[in-house]
PDB file of C-alpha atoms and ligand atoms in Angstrom:
ATOM      1  CA  MET V   1       0.000   0.000   0.000  1.00  0.00           C
ATOM      2  CA  ASN V   2       1.435   3.339  -1.029  1.00  0.00           C
ATOM      3  CA  ASP V   3      -0.086   5.450   1.678  1.00  0.00           C
ATOM      4  CA  PRO V   4      -1.577   3.637   4.650  1.00  0.00           C
ATOM      5  CA  ILE V   5      -2.632   6.890   6.322  1.00  0.00           C
ATOM      6  CA  GLN V   6      -4.679   7.862   3.270  1.00  0.00           C
ATOM      7  CA  PHE V   7      -6.174   4.357   3.203  1.00  0.00           C
ATOM      8  CA  LEU V   8      -7.158   4.661   6.869  1.00  0.00           C
ATOM      9  CA  PHE V   9      -8.646   8.124   6.402  1.00  0.00           C
ATOM     10  CA  ASP V  10     -10.631   6.914   3.368  1.00  0.00           C
ATOM     11  CA  LEU V  11     -11.899   3.958   5.412  1.00  0.00           C
ATOM     12  CA  LEU V  12     -12.950   6.267   8.251  1.00  0.00           C
ATOM     13  CA  ARG V  13     -14.675   8.618   5.822  1.00  0.00           C
ATOM     14  CA  LYS V  14     -16.454   5.959   3.770  1.00  0.00           C
ATOM     15  CA  ARG V  15     -17.196   3.227   6.273  1.00  0.00           C
ATOM     16  CA  GLY V  16     -17.158   5.057   9.587  1.00  0.00           C
ATOM     17  CA  ASN V  17     -20.567   6.656   9.276  1.00  0.00           C
ATOM     18  CA  ASN V  18     -22.505   3.865  10.906  1.00  0.00           C
ATOM     19  CA  ALA V  19     -23.806   4.350  14.405  1.00  0.00           C
ATOM     20  CA  TYR V  20     -21.205   3.172  16.884  1.00  0.00           C
ATOM     21  CA  PHE V  21     -22.785   0.043  18.350  1.00  0.00           C
ATOM     22  CA  GLY V  22     -25.845   1.387  20.041  1.00  0.00           C
ATOM     23  CA  GLU V  23     -24.318   4.788  20.873  1.00  0.00           C
ATOM     24  CA  ALA V  24     -25.459   8.218  19.648  1.00  0.00           C
ATOM     25  CA  VAL V  25     -22.246   8.868  17.682  1.00  0.00           C
ATOM     26  CA  THR V  26     -20.837   7.398  14.474  1.00  0.00           C
ATOM     27  CA  GLU V  27     -17.761   5.180  14.546  1.00  0.00           C
ATOM     28  CA  THR V  28     -15.602   7.936  13.063  1.00  0.00           C
ATOM     29  CA  GLU V  29     -16.932  10.557  15.503  1.00  0.00           C
ATOM     30  CA  HIS V  30     -16.181   8.124  18.321  1.00  0.00           C
ATOM     31  CA  MET V  31     -12.591   7.576  17.227  1.00  0.00           C
ATOM     32  CA  LEU V  32     -12.005  11.311  16.661  1.00  0.00           C
ATOM     33  CA  GLN V  33     -13.343  12.046  20.145  1.00  0.00           C
ATOM     34  CA  ALA V  34     -11.038   9.403  21.645  1.00  0.00           C
ATOM     35  CA  ALA V  35      -8.016  10.867  19.820  1.00  0.00           C
ATOM     36  CA  ASP V  36      -8.964  14.391  20.864  1.00  0.00           C
ATOM     37  CA  LEU V  37      -9.222  13.329  24.527  1.00  0.00           C
ATOM     38  CA  ALA V  38      -5.834  11.600  24.269  1.00  0.00           C
ATOM     39  CA  GLU V  39      -4.227  14.676  22.737  1.00  0.00           C
ATOM     40  CA  ARG V  40      -5.744  16.992  25.337  1.00  0.00           C
ATOM     41  CA  SER V  41      -4.386  14.709  28.058  1.00  0.00           C
ATOM     42  CA  GLY V  42      -0.868  15.207  26.739  1.00  0.00           C
ATOM     43  CA  ALA V  43      -0.566  11.574  25.655  1.00  0.00           C
ATOM     44  CA  PRO V  44       2.443  10.562  23.536  1.00  0.00           C
ATOM     45  CA  GLU V  45       1.927  10.497  19.766  1.00  0.00           C
ATOM     46  CA  ALA V  46       1.766   6.705  19.579  1.00  0.00           C
ATOM     47  CA  LEU V  47      -1.074   6.647  22.095  1.00  0.00           C
ATOM     48  CA  ILE V  48      -2.974   9.417  20.301  1.00  0.00           C
ATOM     49  CA  ALA V  49      -2.626   7.320  17.131  1.00  0.00           C
ATOM     50  CA  ALA V  50      -3.870   4.246  19.008  1.00  0.00           C
ATOM     51  CA  ALA V  51      -6.879   6.205  20.280  1.00  0.00           C
ATOM     52  CA  LEU V  52      -7.704   7.395  16.751  1.00  0.00           C
ATOM     53  CA  LEU V  53      -7.424   3.878  15.335  1.00  0.00           C
ATOM     54  CA  HIS V  54      -8.584   1.729  18.259  1.00  0.00           C
ATOM     55  CA  ASP V  55     -11.812   0.519  16.619  1.00  0.00           C
ATOM     56  CA  ILE V  56     -10.516   0.349  13.046  1.00  0.00           C
ATOM     57  CA  GLY V  57     -11.099  -3.413  13.214  1.00  0.00           C
ATOM     58  CA  HIS V  58     -14.830  -2.704  13.117  1.00  0.00           C
ATOM     59  CA  LEU V  59     -14.373  -0.989   9.752  1.00  0.00           C
ATOM     60  CA  LEU V  60     -12.068  -3.657   8.352  1.00  0.00           C
ATOM     61  CA  HIS V  61     -14.639  -6.416   8.614  1.00  0.00           C
ATOM     62  CA  GLU V  62     -17.942  -6.618   6.841  1.00  0.00           C
ATOM     63  CA  ARG V  63     -20.449  -7.499   9.516  1.00  0.00           C
ATOM     64  CA  GLY V  64     -21.945  -4.027   9.864  1.00  0.00           C
ATOM     65  CA  GLU V  65     -23.278  -2.358  12.942  1.00  0.00           C
ATOM     66  CA  ARG V  66     -24.818  -3.771  16.080  1.00  0.00           C
ATOM     67  CA  ILE V  67     -23.266  -7.184  15.687  1.00  0.00           C
ATOM     68  CA  ALA V  68     -23.314  -7.562  19.474  1.00  0.00           C
ATOM     69  CA  ASP V  69     -27.096  -7.740  19.153  1.00  0.00           C
ATOM     70  CA  GLN V  70     -26.598 -10.921  17.180  1.00  0.00           C
ATOM     71  CA  GLY V  71     -24.435 -12.423  19.924  1.00  0.00           C
ATOM     72  CA  ILE V  72     -21.245 -12.133  17.874  1.00  0.00           C
ATOM     73  CA  ASP V  73     -17.906 -10.958  19.232  1.00  0.00           C
ATOM     74  CA  ALA V  74     -15.944  -9.873  16.180  1.00  0.00           C
ATOM     75  CA  CYS V  75     -12.635  -9.636  18.111  1.00  0.00           C
ATOM     76  CA  HIS V  76     -12.204  -6.259  16.454  1.00  0.00           C
ATOM     77  CA  GLU V  77      -9.273  -5.419  18.724  1.00  0.00           C
ATOM     78  CA  GLN V  78      -7.207  -8.334  17.378  1.00  0.00           C
ATOM     79  CA  LEU V  79      -8.206  -7.714  13.791  1.00  0.00           C
ATOM     80  CA  GLY V  80      -7.348  -4.017  14.059  1.00  0.00           C
ATOM     81  CA  ALA V  81      -4.048  -4.515  15.866  1.00  0.00           C
ATOM     82  CA  ASP V  82      -2.912  -7.227  13.443  1.00  0.00           C
ATOM     83  CA  TRP V  83      -3.716  -5.072  10.432  1.00  0.00           C
ATOM     84  CA  LEU V  84      -2.044  -2.005  11.929  1.00  0.00           C
ATOM     85  CA  GLY V  85       1.069  -4.036  12.745  1.00  0.00           C
ATOM     86  CA  THR V  86       2.235  -3.807   9.134  1.00  0.00           C
ATOM     87  CA  TYR V  87       2.539  -0.036   9.444  1.00  0.00           C
ATOM     88  CA  PHE V  88       2.910   0.810  13.122  1.00  0.00           C
ATOM     89  CA  ASP V  89       4.950  -0.651  15.943  1.00  0.00           C
ATOM     90  CA  GLN V  90       3.788  -2.017  19.287  1.00  0.00           C
ATOM     91  CA  GLU V  91       3.395   1.366  20.936  1.00  0.00           C
ATOM     92  CA  VAL V  92       0.408   1.820  18.630  1.00  0.00           C
ATOM     93  CA  THR V  93      -0.802  -1.739  18.102  1.00  0.00           C
ATOM     94  CA  GLU V  94      -0.707  -3.086  21.668  1.00  0.00           C
ATOM     95  CA  PRO V  95      -2.998  -0.508  23.305  1.00  0.00           C
ATOM     96  CA  VAL V  96      -5.410  -1.234  20.420  1.00  0.00           C
ATOM     97  CA  ARG V  97      -5.098  -5.002  20.945  1.00  0.00           C
ATOM     98  CA  LEU V  98      -5.586  -4.660  24.708  1.00  0.00           C
ATOM     99  CA  HIS V  99      -8.389  -2.095  24.859  1.00  0.00           C
ATOM    100  CA  VAL V 100     -11.070  -4.756  25.341  1.00  0.00           C
ATOM    101  CA  ALA V 101      -8.976  -6.564  27.953  1.00  0.00           C
ATOM    102  CA  ALA V 102      -8.581  -3.189  29.670  1.00  0.00           C
ATOM    103  CA  LYS V 103     -12.357  -2.891  29.993  1.00  0.00           C
ATOM    104  CA  ARG V 104     -12.519  -6.397  31.477  1.00  0.00           C
ATOM    105  CA  TYR V 105      -9.660  -5.394  33.811  1.00  0.00           C
ATOM    106  CA  LEU V 106     -11.242  -2.125  34.961  1.00  0.00           C
ATOM    107  CA  CYS V 107     -14.538  -3.884  35.721  1.00  0.00           C
ATOM    108  CA  GLN V 108     -12.621  -6.086  38.167  1.00  0.00           C
ATOM    109  CA  ALA V 109     -10.137  -3.543  39.531  1.00  0.00           C
ATOM    110  CA  GLU V 110     -12.188  -0.397  39.893  1.00  0.00           C
ATOM    111  CA  PRO V 111     -15.392  -0.300  41.943  1.00  0.00           C
ATOM    112  CA  GLY V 112     -18.167   1.426  40.047  1.00  0.00           C
ATOM    113  CA  TYR V 113     -16.489   1.112  36.652  1.00  0.00           C
ATOM    114  CA  TYR V 114     -18.977  -1.439  35.362  1.00  0.00           C
ATOM    115  CA  ALA V 115     -21.932   0.662  36.501  1.00  0.00           C
ATOM    116  CA  GLY V 116     -20.596   3.593  34.471  1.00  0.00           C
ATOM    117  CA  LEU V 117     -20.492   1.671  31.188  1.00  0.00           C
ATOM    118  CA  SER V 118     -23.057   2.380  28.494  1.00  0.00           C
ATOM    119  CA  GLU V 119     -25.649  -0.332  27.896  1.00  0.00           C
ATOM    120  CA  ALA V 120     -24.010  -1.284  24.593  1.00  0.00           C
ATOM    121  CA  SER V 121     -20.629  -1.577  26.305  1.00  0.00           C
ATOM    122  CA  LYS V 122     -22.100  -3.775  29.047  1.00  0.00           C
ATOM    123  CA  GLN V 123     -23.670  -5.964  26.394  1.00  0.00           C
ATOM    124  CA  SER V 124     -20.443  -6.401  24.423  1.00  0.00           C
ATOM    125  CA  LEU V 125     -18.535  -7.056  27.670  1.00  0.00           C
ATOM    126  CA  MET V 126     -20.479 -10.282  28.160  1.00  0.00           C
ATOM    127  CA  LEU V 127     -19.501 -11.471  24.682  1.00  0.00           C
ATOM    128  CA  GLN V 128     -15.884 -10.517  25.427  1.00  0.00           C
ATOM    129  CA  GLY V 129     -15.650 -12.743  28.499  1.00  0.00           C
ATOM    130  CA  GLY V 130     -17.118 -10.517  31.201  1.00  0.00           C
ATOM    131  CA  PRO V 131     -15.072  -8.858  33.964  1.00  0.00           C
ATOM    132  CA  MET V 132     -11.654 -10.407  34.680  1.00  0.00           C
ATOM    133  CA  ASP V 133     -11.298 -12.442  37.851  1.00  0.00           C
ATOM    134  CA  ALA V 134      -8.698 -11.358  40.410  1.00  0.00           C
ATOM    135  CA  ALA V 135      -5.958 -13.599  38.997  1.00  0.00           C
ATOM    136  CA  GLU V 136      -6.516 -12.376  35.452  1.00  0.00           C
ATOM    137  CA  ALA V 137      -6.453  -8.771  36.658  1.00  0.00           C
ATOM    138  CA  ALA V 138      -3.194  -9.349  38.547  1.00  0.00           C
ATOM    139  CA  ALA V 139      -1.657 -10.750  35.359  1.00  0.00           C
ATOM    140  CA  PHE V 140      -3.002  -7.894  33.253  1.00  0.00           C
ATOM    141  CA  VAL V 141      -1.175  -5.186  35.226  1.00  0.00           C
ATOM    142  CA  THR V 142       2.142  -6.776  34.252  1.00  0.00           C
ATOM    143  CA  THR V 143       1.247  -6.961  30.543  1.00  0.00           C
ATOM    144  CA  PRO V 144       3.396  -4.631  28.408  1.00  0.00           C
ATOM    145  CA  TYR V 145       1.316  -1.622  27.340  1.00  0.00           C
ATOM    146  CA  GLY V 146      -1.470  -2.657  29.748  1.00  0.00           C
ATOM    147  CA  ASP V 147      -1.283   0.757  31.440  1.00  0.00           C
ATOM    148  CA  ARG V 148      -1.590   2.507  28.087  1.00  0.00           C
ATOM    149  CA  ALA V 149      -4.537   0.313  27.168  1.00  0.00           C
ATOM    150  CA  VAL V 150      -6.252   1.371  30.407  1.00  0.00           C
ATOM    151  CA  ALA V 151      -5.699   5.039  29.536  1.00  0.00           C
ATOM    152  CA  LEU V 152      -7.095   4.403  26.049  1.00  0.00           C
ATOM    153  CA  ARG V 153     -10.090   2.603  27.546  1.00  0.00           C
ATOM    154  CA  ARG V 154     -11.049   5.604  29.652  1.00  0.00           C
ATOM    155  CA  TRP V 155     -11.007   7.858  26.569  1.00  0.00           C
ATOM    156  CA  ASP V 156     -12.945   5.169  24.691  1.00  0.00           C
ATOM    157  CA  GLU V 157     -15.765   5.213  27.265  1.00  0.00           C
ATOM    158  CA  ALA V 158     -15.810   9.024  27.302  1.00  0.00           C
ATOM    159  CA  ALA V 159     -15.839   9.325  23.500  1.00  0.00           C
ATOM    160  CA  LYS V 160     -19.560   8.836  23.012  1.00  0.00           C
ATOM    161  CA  VAL V 161     -20.851  12.406  23.253  1.00  0.00           C
ATOM    162  CA  PRO V 162     -23.444  13.341  20.603  1.00  0.00           C
ATOM    163  CA  ASP V 163     -22.408  16.306  18.432  1.00  0.00           C
ATOM    164  CA  ALA V 164     -19.122  16.912  20.247  1.00  0.00           C
ATOM    165  CA  VAL V 165     -16.810  19.194  18.282  1.00  0.00           C
ATOM    166  CA  THR V 166     -13.449  17.613  17.459  1.00  0.00           C
ATOM    167  CA  PRO V 167     -10.602  18.413  15.104  1.00  0.00           C
ATOM    168  CA  PRO V 168     -10.988  16.795  11.640  1.00  0.00           C
ATOM    169  CA  LEU V 169      -9.098  13.664  10.620  1.00  0.00           C
ATOM    170  CA  GLU V 170      -6.455  15.774   8.867  1.00  0.00           C
ATOM    171  CA  HIS V 171      -5.487  17.264  12.215  1.00  0.00           C
ATOM    172  CA  PHE V 172      -4.042  13.891  13.195  1.00  0.00           C
ATOM    173  CA  GLN V 173      -2.161  13.270   9.940  1.00  0.00           C
ATOM    174  CA  ASN V 174       1.223  14.431  11.232  1.00  0.00           C
ATOM    175  CA  THR V 175       0.779  12.452  14.438  1.00  0.00           C
ATOM    176  CA  LEU V 176       0.204   9.280  12.422  1.00  0.00           C
ATOM    177  CA  LYS V 177       3.125  10.088  10.118  1.00  0.00           C
ATOM    178  CA  ALA V 178       5.409  10.506  13.098  1.00  0.00           C
ATOM    179  CA  VAL V 179       4.729   6.987  14.332  1.00  0.00           C
ATOM    180  CA  LEU V 180       4.557   5.191  10.978  1.00  0.00           C
ATOM    181  CA  LYS V 181       7.288   2.550  10.874  1.00  0.00           C
ATOM    182  CA  ILE V 182       7.636   2.332   7.098  1.00  0.00           C
TER     183      ILE V 182
HETATM  184 FE1  LIG U 201     -14.225   2.256  21.114  1.00  0.00          FE
END
């Protein structure tokens, strides 16, 4: 692929206009909001890129929206991270790969976290294995990039605000370029 960033932006523009799994924002709005929150938090470029691309796996497969309603877990985090791995290194791909595990971790580790999830996020959690048990959570904190995945997860949950104003995709072009490995 000549220009993976252009490919990703085209994908977000053309295929990211579906509602984001039962939320009041589109998939692309959701990912822009997550990236904006990461940037405002002073996150490193690789983590801003991960926030922007964390759900790209949803756009890379063909099952359409609301698949959780059909009882399907598309493992979008694996699909997205594997695809991104051709163009970005682990600082980008691993927070993406672990952002579902981070939700399962936070539901175990942080009282009240589960209660704060949206209904759609609670529903997908069950398909993703439910909250971690204590042993799984203890293992997760030692996982490389686990802490970054937890940070990403918090932006993910917060990035569901209808009509929020964010920078456009182009705003993040230089950030993506800076962390591109090829
Ligand atoms: Fe998300």
